[in-house]
Coordinates of N, CA and C in Angstrom, one line a residue:
M7 N 0.8 -1.2 0.0 CA 0.0 0.0 0.0 C 0.9 1.2 0.0
G8 N 0.5 2.3 -0.7 CA 1.2 3.5 -0.8 C 1.0 4.3 0.5
R9 N 1.9 5.2 0.7 CA 1.8 6.1 1.9 C 0.8 7.2 1.7
T10 N 0.0 7.5 2.7 CA -1.0 8.5 2.6 C -0.3 9.9 2.4
P11 N -0.7 10.6 1.4 CA -0.1 11.9 1.1 C -0.2 12.8 2.3
T12 N 0.9 13.6 2.5 CA 0.9 14.6 3.6 C 0.2 15.8 3.2
S13 N -0.3 16.6 4.1 CA -0.9 17.9 3.8 C 0.2 18.8 3.4
V14 N -0.1 19.8 2.5 CA 0.9 20.7 2.1 C 1.1 21.8 3.1
T15 N 2.4 22.1 3.5 CA 2.7 23.2 4.4 C 3.0 24.5 3.6
T16 N 2.2 25.5 3.9 CA 2.5 26.8 3.3 C 3.6 27.5 4.0
P17 N 4.2 28.6 3.4 CA 5.2 29.3 4.1 C 4.7 29.9 5.4
E18 N 3.4 30.2 5.5 CA 2.9 30.7 6.8 C 2.9 29.7 7.9
S19 N 2.9 28.4 7.5 CA 2.9 27.4 8.5 C 4.3 27.1 9.2
L20 N 5.3 27.6 8.6 CA 6.6 27.4 9.2 C 6.8 28.3 10.4
T21 N 7.6 27.8 11.4 CA 7.9 28.5 12.6 C 9.4 28.8 12.6
F22 N 9.7 30.1 12.9 CA 11.0 30.5 12.9 C 11.4 31.0 14.4
R23 N 12.5 30.5 14.9 CA 12.9 30.7 16.2 C 14.4 31.2 16.3
S24 N 14.7 32.0 17.3 CA 16.1 32.4 17.5 C 16.6 32.0 18.9
D25 N 15.8 31.2 19.6 CA 16.2 30.8 21.0 C 16.4 29.3 21.0
V26 N 16.7 28.8 22.2 CA 16.8 27.3 22.4 C 16.0 27.0 23.7
T27 N 15.6 25.7 23.8 CA 14.9 25.2 25.0 C 15.9 24.3 25.7
V28 N 16.0 24.5 27.0 CA 16.7 23.6 27.9 C 15.9 23.4 29.2
E29 N 15.5 22.2 29.5 CA 14.8 21.9 30.7 C 15.4 20.8 31.4
L30 N 15.6 20.9 32.7 CA 16.1 19.9 33.6 C 14.9 19.0 33.9
V31 N 14.9 17.8 33.4 CA 13.8 16.9 33.6 C 13.9 15.9 34.7
K32 N 15.2 15.6 35.1 CA 15.5 14.7 36.1 C 16.9 14.9 36.7
S33 N 17.1 14.7 38.0 CA 18.4 14.9 38.5 C 18.6 14.1 39.8
S34 N 19.8 13.7 40.0 CA 20.2 13.2 41.3 C 21.6 13.8 41.5
A35 N 21.7 15.0 42.0 CA 22.9 15.7 42.0 C 22.9 16.7 43.2
S36 N 24.0 16.6 44.0 CA 24.1 17.5 45.2 C 25.6 17.6 45.5
D37 N 26.0 18.6 46.3 CA 27.4 18.7 46.7 C 27.7 17.5 47.6
A38 N 26.8 17.0 48.4 CA 27.1 15.9 49.3 C 27.5 14.6 48.5
D39 N 27.1 14.5 47.2 CA 27.6 13.4 46.4 C 29.1 13.4 46.2
V40 N 29.6 14.6 46.0 CA 31.0 14.8 45.9 C 31.8 14.4 47.2
L41 N 31.2 14.8 48.3 CA 31.9 14.5 49.6 C 31.9 13.1 50.0
F42 N 30.8 12.4 49.9 CA 30.9 10.9 50.3 C 31.8 10.1 49.3
A43 N 31.8 10.5 48.0 CA 32.7 9.8 47.1 C 34.1 10.1 47.4
A44 N 34.5 11.3 47.8 CA 35.8 11.6 48.1 C 36.3 11.0 49.4
R45 N 35.5 11.0 50.4 CA 35.9 10.5 51.7 C 35.9 9.0 51.9
V46 N 35.4 8.3 50.9 CA 35.5 6.8 51.0 C 36.9 6.3 51.0
S47 N 37.8 7.1 50.4 CA 39.2 6.7 50.3 C 39.9 6.6 51.7
T48 N 39.4 7.4 52.6 CA 40.0 7.5 54.0 C 39.0 7.0 55.1
A49 N 37.7 7.1 54.8 CA 36.7 6.7 55.8 C 35.9 5.5 55.6
G50 N 36.1 4.9 54.4 CA 35.4 3.6 54.1 C 33.9 3.8 54.2
E51 N 33.2 2.9 54.9 CA 31.8 2.9 55.0 C 31.3 4.1 55.8
Q52 N 32.2 4.7 56.7 CA 31.8 5.9 57.4 C 31.6 7.1 56.5
S53 N 32.0 7.0 55.3 CA 31.8 8.1 54.4 C 30.3 8.4 54.1
L54 N 29.5 7.4 54.4 CA 28.1 7.6 54.2 C 27.5 8.6 55.1
D55 N 28.2 8.9 56.2 CA 27.7 9.9 57.1 C 27.6 11.3 56.5
E56 N 28.4 11.5 55.4 CA 28.3 12.8 54.7 C 27.0 13.1 54.2
L57 N 26.1 12.1 53.9 CA 24.8 12.3 53.4 C 23.9 13.0 54.4
K58 N 24.3 12.9 55.7 CA 23.5 13.5 56.8 C 24.0 14.9 57.2
K59 N 25.1 15.3 56.7 CA 25.8 16.5 57.1 C 25.5 17.7 56.1
D60 N 25.7 18.9 56.6 CA 25.6 20.1 55.8 C 26.9 20.2 54.9
P61 N 26.7 20.1 53.6 CA 27.9 20.2 52.7 C 28.7 21.5 52.9
E62 N 28.0 22.5 53.4 CA 28.7 23.8 53.6 C 29.9 23.7 54.5
R63 N 29.8 22.7 55.4 CA 30.9 22.6 56.4 C 32.2 22.0 55.7
S64 N 32.0 21.5 54.5 CA 33.1 20.8 53.8 C 33.4 21.4 52.4
K65 N 33.0 22.7 52.3 CA 33.3 23.4 51.0 C 34.8 23.5 50.7
G66 N 35.6 23.5 51.7 CA 37.1 23.5 51.5 C 37.6 22.3 50.8
L67 N 37.0 21.1 51.2 CA 37.3 19.9 50.5 C 37.0 19.9 49.0
I68 N 35.8 20.4 48.8 CA 35.3 20.5 47.4 C 36.3 21.4 46.6
N69 N 36.7 22.5 47.2 CA 37.6 23.4 46.5 C 39.0 22.7 46.3
F70 N 39.4 22.0 47.3 CA 40.7 21.2 47.1 C 40.6 20.2 46.0
L71 N 39.6 19.5 45.9 CA 39.4 18.5 44.9 C 39.4 19.2 43.5
M72 N 38.7 20.3 43.4 CA 38.7 21.0 42.1 C 40.1 21.6 41.8
R73 N 40.7 22.2 42.7 CA 42.0 22.9 42.5 C 43.1 21.9 42.1
D74 N 43.1 20.7 42.8 CA 44.2 19.8 42.5 C 43.7 18.7 41.5
R75 N 42.6 18.9 40.9 CA 42.0 18.1 39.8 C 41.9 16.6 40.2
H76 N 41.3 16.4 41.3 CA 40.9 15.0 41.7 C 39.4 14.9 41.2
G77 N 39.3 14.4 40.0 CA 38.0 14.5 39.3 C 37.0 13.5 39.5
S78 N 37.3 12.3 39.9 CA 36.3 11.2 40.0 C 35.2 11.5 41.0
P79 N 35.4 12.1 42.1 CA 34.3 12.4 43.0 C 33.2 13.2 42.4
F80 N 33.5 14.0 41.3 CA 32.5 14.8 40.7 C 31.6 14.0 39.7
E81 N 31.8 12.7 39.6 CA 31.1 11.9 38.6 C 29.9 11.2 39.2
H82 N 29.8 11.2 40.6 CA 28.7 10.4 41.2 C 27.4 11.2 41.4
N83 N 26.9 11.6 40.3 CA 25.7 12.4 40.2 C 25.2 12.3 38.8
S84 N 23.9 12.8 38.6 CA 23.4 12.7 37.2 C 22.3 13.8 37.0
M85 N 22.4 14.3 35.8 CA 21.4 15.3 35.4 C 20.9 15.0 34.0
T86 N 19.6 15.0 33.7 CA 19.1 14.8 32.4 C 18.3 16.0 31.9
F87 N 18.7 16.5 30.8 CA 18.1 17.7 30.2 C 17.4 17.4 28.9
F88 N 16.2 18.0 28.7 CA 15.6 18.0 27.4 C 16.0 19.3 26.7
I89 N 16.5 19.1 25.5 CA 17.0 20.3 24.7 C 16.4 20.3 23.3
S90 N 16.0 21.5 22.9 CA 15.5 21.7 21.6 C 16.3 22.9 21.0
A91 N 17.0 22.6 19.9 CA 17.9 23.5 19.3 C 18.1 23.1 17.8
P92 N 18.8 24.0 17.0 CA 19.0 23.6 15.6 C 20.0 22.4 15.5
I93 N 19.8 21.7 14.5 CA 20.6 20.5 14.3 C 22.1 20.8 14.3
F94 N 22.5 21.9 13.8 CA 24.0 22.2 13.8 C 24.5 22.4 15.3
V95 N 23.7 22.7 16.2 CA 24.1 22.8 17.6 C 24.3 21.3 18.1
F96 N 23.4 20.4 17.7 CA 23.6 19.0 18.2 C 24.8 18.4 17.6
R97 N 25.2 18.7 16.4 CA 26.4 18.1 15.8 C 27.6 18.6 16.5
E98 N 27.7 19.8 17.1 CA 28.8 20.2 17.9 C 28.7 19.6 19.3
F99 N 27.5 19.5 19.8 CA 27.2 18.9 21.1 C 27.8 17.5 21.2
M100 N 27.5 16.7 20.2 CA 27.9 15.3 20.3 C 29.4 15.0 20.1
R101 N 30.2 16.1 20.0 CA 31.6 15.9 20.1 C 32.0 15.6 21.5
H102 N 31.1 15.9 22.4 CA 31.3 15.6 23.8 C 30.8 14.2 24.1
R103 N 31.6 13.2 24.3 CA 31.2 11.8 24.4 C 31.5 11.2 25.8
V104 N 32.5 11.6 26.5 CA 32.9 10.9 27.7 C 31.9 11.5 28.8
G105 N 31.2 10.6 29.5 CA 30.3 11.0 30.5 C 29.0 11.6 30.0
W106 N 28.6 11.4 28.8 CA 27.4 11.9 28.2 C 26.6 10.7 27.6
S107 N 25.3 10.8 27.7 CA 24.4 9.9 26.9 C 23.3 10.8 26.2
Y108 N 23.0 10.3 25.0 CA 22.1 11.1 24.1 C 21.0 10.2 23.5
N109 N 19.8 10.7 23.4 CA 18.8 10.2 22.6 C 18.1 11.3 21.9
E110 N 18.1 11.3 20.5 CA 17.6 12.4 19.7 C 16.4 12.0 18.9
E111 N 15.6 12.9 18.6 CA 14.5 12.8 17.7 C 14.9 12.2 16.4
S112 N 14.2 11.3 15.8 CA 14.6 10.6 14.6 C 13.8 11.0 13.4
G113 N 14.5 11.4 12.4 CA 13.9 11.7 11.1 C 13.5 10.5 10.3
R114 N 13.9 9.3 10.8 CA 13.5 8.0 10.1 C 12.1 7.6 10.6
Y115 N 11.8 7.9 11.8 CA 10.6 7.4 12.5 C 9.4 8.4 12.6
R116 N 9.7 9.7 12.4 CA 8.6 10.7 12.5 C 8.8 11.7 11.4
E117 N 7.7 12.3 11.0 CA 7.8 13.4 10.1 C 8.3 14.7 10.8
L118 N 9.4 15.2 10.4 CA 10.0 16.3 11.1 C 9.2 17.6 10.9
Q119 N 9.1 18.4 12.0 CA 8.2 19.6 12.0 C 9.0 20.8 11.4
P120 N 8.2 21.7 10.8 CA 8.8 22.9 10.1 C 9.2 24.0 11.1
V121 N 10.2 23.8 11.9 CA 10.6 24.8 12.9 C 12.1 25.0 12.6
F122 N 12.4 26.3 12.3 CA 13.8 26.6 11.8 C 14.4 27.8 12.5
Y123 N 15.7 27.8 12.5 CA 16.5 28.8 13.2 C 16.8 30.0 12.3
V124 N 16.4 31.2 12.8 CA 16.8 32.5 12.2 C 17.5 33.3 13.3
P125 N 18.7 33.8 13.1 CA 19.4 34.5 14.2 C 18.6 35.8 14.6
G126 N 18.6 36.0 15.9 CA 17.9 37.2 16.4 C 18.7 38.5 16.1
A127 N 18.1 39.6 16.4 CA 18.7 40.9 16.1 C 20.0 41.1 16.9
D128 N 20.2 40.4 18.0 CA 21.4 40.6 18.8 C 22.5 39.7 18.4
R129 N 22.3 38.8 17.4 CA 23.3 37.8 17.0 C 24.4 38.5 16.2
K130 N 25.7 38.5 16.6 CA 26.8 39.1 15.9 C 27.0 38.3 14.6
L131 N 27.1 38.9 13.5 CA 27.1 38.3 12.2 C 28.5 38.3 11.5
V132 N 29.3 39.2 11.8 CA 30.5 39.4 10.9 C 31.8 38.9 11.7
Q133 N 32.5 38.0 11.0 CA 33.8 37.5 11.6 C 35.0 38.3 11.0
E134 N 35.8 38.8 11.9 CA 37.0 39.6 11.6 C 38.2 38.9 12.1
G135 N 39.3 39.0 11.4 CA 40.6 38.4 11.8 C 40.8 37.0 11.2
R136 N 41.9 36.4 11.5 CA 42.3 35.1 11.0 C 41.9 34.0 12.0
P137 N 41.8 32.7 11.5 CA 41.4 31.6 12.4 C 42.3 31.6 13.6
G138 N 41.7 31.4 14.7 CA 42.4 31.4 16.0 C 42.6 32.7 16.7
K139 N 42.3 33.8 15.9 CA 42.5 35.1 16.5 C 41.3 36.1 16.0
Y140 N 40.2 35.5 15.6 CA 39.2 36.3 15.1 C 38.1 36.6 16.1
V141 N 37.4 37.6 15.8 CA 36.3 38.1 16.7 C 35.0 38.3 15.8
F142 N 33.9 38.3 16.5 CA 32.6 38.5 15.8 C 32.1 39.9 16.2
V143 N 31.6 40.7 15.3 CA 31.1 42.0 15.5 C 29.7 42.1 15.0
E144 N 29.1 43.2 15.4 CA 27.7 43.4 15.0 C 27.5 43.5 13.5
G145 N 26.4 43.0 13.0 CA 26.1 43.1 11.6 C 25.4 44.4 11.3
T146 N 25.3 44.8 10.1 CA 24.5 46.0 9.7 C 23.1 45.6 9.6
P147 N 22.2 46.6 9.6 CA 20.7 46.3 9.4 C 20.5 45.5 8.1
S148 N 21.2 45.9 7.1 CA 21.1 45.2 5.8 C 21.6 43.8 5.8
Q149 N 22.6 43.5 6.6 CA 23.1 42.2 6.7 C 22.1 41.3 7.5
H150 N 21.6 41.9 8.5 CA 20.6 41.1 9.3 C 19.3 40.8 8.4
E151 N 18.9 41.8 7.6 CA 17.8 41.5 6.7 C 18.1 40.5 5.7
A152 N 19.4 40.5 5.1 CA 19.8 39.5 4.1 C 19.8 38.1 4.7
V153 N 20.3 38.0 6.0 CA 20.3 36.7 6.6 C 18.9 36.2 6.9
S154 N 18.1 37.0 7.4 CA 16.7 36.6 7.7 C 15.9 36.2 6.5
S155 N 15.9 37.1 5.5 CA 15.1 36.8 4.3 C 15.7 35.6 3.5
T156 N 17.0 35.5 3.4 CA 17.6 34.4 2.7 C 17.3 33.0 3.4
L157 N 17.5 33.0 4.7 CA 17.3 31.7 5.4 C 15.8 31.3 5.3
R158 N 14.9 32.3 5.5 CA 13.5 31.9 5.4 C 13.1 31.4 4.0
E159 N 13.6 32.0 3.0 CA 13.3 31.5 1.7 C 13.9 30.1 1.4
S160 N 15.1 29.9 1.9 CA 15.7 28.6 1.8 C 15.0 27.5 2.5
Y161 N 14.6 27.9 3.8 CA 13.8 26.9 4.6 C 12.5 26.5 3.9
E162 N 11.8 27.5 3.4 CA 10.5 27.3 2.7 C 10.7 26.3 1.5
Q163 N 11.7 26.5 0.7 CA 11.9 25.7 -0.4 C 12.3 24.3 0.0
A164 N 13.2 24.2 1.1 CA 13.6 22.9 1.5 C 12.5 22.1 2.1
Y165 N 11.7 22.7 2.9 CA 10.6 22.0 3.5 C 9.5 21.6 2.5
A166 N 9.3 22.4 1.5 CA 8.4 22.1 0.4 C 8.9 20.8 -0.4
A167 N 10.2 20.8 -0.6 CA 10.8 19.6 -1.3 C 10.7 18.4 -0.4
Y168 N 10.9 18.5 0.9 CA 10.7 17.4 1.8 C 9.3 16.9 1.7
Q169 N 8.3 17.7 1.8 CA 6.9 17.3 1.8 C 6.5 16.7 0.4
K170 N 7.1 17.2 -0.6 CA 6.8 16.7 -2.0 C 7.2 15.2 -2.0
M171 N 8.4 15.0 -1.5 CA 8.9 13.6 -1.6 C 8.0 12.7 -0.7
L172 N 7.6 13.2 0.5 CA 6.8 12.3 1.3 C 5.5 12.0 0.7
A173 N 4.9 13.1 0.0 CA 3.6 12.9 -0.7 C 3.7 11.9 -1.8
E174 N 4.9 11.7 -2.4 CA 5.2 10.7 -3.5 C 5.4 9.3 -2.9
G175 N 5.4 9.2 -1.6 CA 5.6 7.9 -1.0 C 7.1 7.6 -0.7
V176 N 8.0 8.6 -0.8 CA 9.4 8.4 -0.5 C 9.5 8.2 1.0
A177 N 10.4 7.3 1.5 CA 10.6 7.1 2.9 C 11.2 8.3 3.6
R178 N 10.7 8.5 4.8 CA 11.2 9.7 5.6 C 12.7 9.7 5.7
E179 N 13.4 8.6 5.8 CA 14.8 8.6 6.0 C 15.5 9.1 4.7
V180 N 14.9 9.0 3.6 CA 15.4 9.5 2.3 C 15.0 11.0 2.1
A181 N 13.8 11.3 2.3 CA 13.3 12.6 2.1 C 13.9 13.7 3.0
R182 N 14.4 13.3 4.2 CA 15.0 14.2 5.1 C 16.3 14.8 4.6
A183 N 16.9 14.2 3.6 CA 18.1 14.7 3.0 C 18.0 16.1 2.5
A184 N 16.7 16.5 2.2 CA 16.5 17.8 1.7 C 16.5 18.9 2.7
L185 N 16.5 18.5 4.0 CA 16.4 19.5 5.1 C 17.7 20.0 5.6
P186 N 17.8 21.3 5.9 CA 19.0 21.9 6.3 C 19.3 21.8 7.8
V187 N 20.6 22.1 8.2 CA 21.0 22.0 9.6 C 20.3 23.1 10.5
G188 N 19.6 24.0 9.9 CA 18.9 25.0 10.7 C 17.6 24.5 11.2
L189 N 17.2 23.3 10.8 CA 16.0 22.7 11.4 C 16.2 22.4 12.9
Y190 N 15.1 22.6 13.7 CA 15.2 22.3 15.1 C 15.0 20.8 15.3
S191 N 15.8 20.2 16.2 CA 15.6 18.9 16.6 C 15.5 18.9 18.2
S192 N 15.2 17.7 18.7 CA 15.1 17.7 20.2 C 15.8 16.4 20.7
M193 N 16.3 16.5 21.9 CA 17.0 15.3 22.5 C 17.0 15.4 24.0
Y194 N 17.3 14.2 24.6 CA 17.6 14.1 26.0 C 19.1 13.9 26.1
A195 N 19.7 14.7 27.0 CA 21.2 14.6 27.2 C 21.4 14.4 28.7
T196 N 22.1 13.4 29.1 CA 22.4 13.0 30.5 C 23.9 13.1 30.7
C197 N 24.2 13.8 31.8 CA 25.7 13.9 32.1 C 25.9 14.0 33.6
N198 N 27.1 14.0 34.1 CA 27.4 14.2 35.5 C 28.2 15.6 35.6
A199 N 28.4 16.0 36.8 CA 29.0 17.4 36.9 C 30.4 17.5 36.3
R200 N 31.2 16.4 36.3 CA 32.5 16.5 35.7 C 32.4 16.7 34.2
S201 N 31.6 15.9 33.6 CA 31.4 16.0 32.1 C 30.8 17.3 31.7
L202 N 29.9 17.8 32.6 CA 29.3 19.1 32.3 C 30.3 20.3 32.4
M203 N 31.2 20.2 33.4 CA 32.2 21.2 33.6 C 33.1 21.2 32.4
H204 N 33.5 20.1 31.8 CA 34.3 20.0 30.6 C 33.6 20.7 29.5
F205 N 32.3 20.4 29.3 CA 31.5 21.0 28.3 C 31.5 22.5 28.4
L206 N 31.2 23.0 29.7 CA 31.1 24.5 29.9 C 32.5 25.1 29.7
G207 N 33.6 24.5 30.0 CA 34.9 25.1 29.8 C 35.2 25.3 28.3
L208 N 34.5 24.5 27.4 CA 34.8 24.7 26.0 C 33.7 25.5 25.3
R209 N 32.5 25.4 25.8 CA 31.3 25.9 25.1 C 30.7 27.2 25.7
T210 N 31.4 27.8 26.6 CA 30.9 29.1 27.1 C 32.1 30.0 27.3
Q211 N 31.9 31.3 27.1 CA 32.9 32.3 27.4 C 32.6 32.8 28.8
H212 N 33.7 33.1 29.6 CA 33.5 33.6 30.9 C 34.7 34.3 31.4
E213 N 34.5 35.4 32.1 CA 35.6 36.2 32.5 C 36.5 35.5 33.5
L214 N 36.1 34.5 34.2 CA 36.9 33.8 35.1 C 37.6 32.6 34.6
A215 N 37.5 32.3 33.3 CA 38.1 31.2 32.7 C 39.6 31.4 32.5
K216 N 40.4 30.4 33.0 CA 41.8 30.5 32.7 C 42.2 30.3 31.3
V217 N 41.4 29.4 30.6 CA 41.7 29.0 29.2 C 40.6 29.7 28.4
P218 N 40.9 30.6 27.5 CA 39.8 31.3 26.7 C 39.2 30.3 25.8
S219 N 37.9 30.4 25.6 CA 37.2 29.6 24.6 C 36.3 30.5 23.7
F220 N 36.1 30.1 22.5 CA 35.4 30.9 21.5 C 34.3 30.1 20.9
P221 N 33.3 29.7 21.7 CA 32.2 28.9 21.2 C 31.3 29.6 20.2
Q222 N 30.6 28.8 19.4 CA 29.5 29.4 18.6 C 28.4 29.8 19.5
R223 N 27.8 30.9 19.2 CA 26.9 31.5 20.2 C 25.7 30.6 20.5
E224 N 25.2 29.9 19.5 CA 24.0 29.1 19.7 C 24.2 27.9 20.7
I225 N 25.4 27.3 20.6 CA 25.7 26.2 21.6 C 26.0 26.8 23.0
E226 N 26.5 28.0 23.0 CA 26.8 28.7 24.2 C 25.4 29.0 24.9
M227 N 24.4 29.4 24.2 CA 23.1 29.6 24.8 C 22.6 28.4 25.5
V228 N 22.8 27.2 24.9 CA 22.5 25.9 25.6 C 23.3 25.8 26.9
G229 N 24.6 26.0 26.8 CA 25.5 25.8 27.9 C 25.1 26.7 29.1
E230 N 24.7 28.0 28.8 CA 24.4 28.9 29.8 C 23.2 28.5 30.6
R231 N 22.2 27.9 29.9 CA 21.0 27.4 30.6 C 21.2 26.2 31.4
M232 N 22.1 25.3 30.9 CA 22.4 24.1 31.6 C 23.2 24.5 32.9
E233 N 24.1 25.5 32.8 CA 24.9 25.9 33.9 C 24.0 26.5 35.0
T234 N 23.0 27.2 34.6 CA 22.0 27.8 35.6 C 21.4 26.7 36.4
E235 N 20.9 25.6 35.8 CA 20.3 24.5 36.5 C 21.3 23.8 37.4
W236 N 22.5 23.5 36.9 CA 23.5 22.8 37.7 C 23.9 23.7 38.9
A237 N 24.1 25.0 38.7 CA 24.5 25.8 39.9 C 23.5 25.8 41.0
R238 N 22.2 25.6 40.6 CA 21.2 25.5 41.6 C 21.2 24.2 42.4
L239 N 21.6 23.1 41.7 CA 21.7 21.8 42.3 C 23.0 21.6 43.2
M240 N 24.1 22.2 42.7 CA 25.4 21.9 43.3 C 26.1 23.3 43.5
P241 N 25.6 24.2 44.3 CA 26.2 25.5 44.4 C 27.6 25.6 44.9
L242 N 28.0 24.7 45.8 CA 29.4 24.7 46.2 C 30.4 24.2 45.1
T243 N 30.0 23.2 44.4 CA 30.8 22.7 43.3 C 30.9 23.7 42.2
H244 N 29.8 24.4 41.9 CA 29.8 25.4 40.9 C 30.7 26.6 41.3
A245 N 30.6 27.0 42.6 CA 31.5 28.1 43.0 C 33.0 27.7 43.0
A246 N 33.3 26.4 43.3 CA 34.7 26.0 43.2 C 35.2 25.9 41.7
F247 N 34.3 25.6 40.8 CA 34.6 25.6 39.4 C 35.0 27.0 38.9
N248 N 34.2 28.0 39.3 CA 34.5 29.3 39.0 C 35.8 29.8 39.7
A249 N 35.9 29.5 40.9 CA 37.1 29.9 41.7 C 38.4 29.4 41.2
N250 N 38.4 28.3 40.5 CA 39.6 27.6 40.0 C 39.7 27.7 38.4
G251 N 39.2 28.8 37.9 CA 39.4 29.0 36.5 C 38.5 28.3 35.5
R252 N 37.5 27.7 36.0 CA 36.5 27.0 35.1 C 37.2 25.9 34.3
V253 N 38.1 25.2 34.9 CA 38.8 24.1 34.3 C 38.3 22.8 34.9
A254 N 37.7 21.9 34.1 CA 37.2 20.7 34.7 C 38.3 19.8 35.3
P255 N 38.0 19.3 36.5 CA 39.0 18.5 37.2 C 39.2 17.1 36.6

């Protein structure tokens, strides 16, 4: 039997976004997790007592572990985030493999929705300088208009081509080849504090960072929102991360 033709999506049906979605959907993460994991080396089973104590009393230990890069105690926790962002963000995201688990929306198993990325007015557009020493500066109004209109037109054509193939009975996994990396996808990403710190050290800019990083703004937007949630869960660990140059232990 042939595939039921899909309804035609008009340009007005497309959704254009300039933001990202980051939601903490599940967590088991606290500063106490770092402390009992660290103290088992000297206290054995008595290290479980840390779960009953105020972590604030032991923030010096957390800072010591961070400063001297004793990293494994920061792995005994878990955070799961739901993230919606352009596909090009996910392709950068998945360069981070150690300590991360991912499950992403599949273009093989569902018809992908017409939600596309168009940079906001505050997105810097112009790259100046040579690789390794370049900076981004504000674009002109005409450049912003060119980016917005060109992307919208491209997205409309790409999604129309995608729908045309689906209507002809072409498999979703083949038809999706017409879609650009500006399409939004969604995924669950699970990590621990150590793997998240490594991610933040590379994917965010911060005045306290010992090692400068120059991330693409769109993945930095995701990182900033993840960091806000993590800082709420593990404030002492987050403070130690900042105090020691934002270098993952």
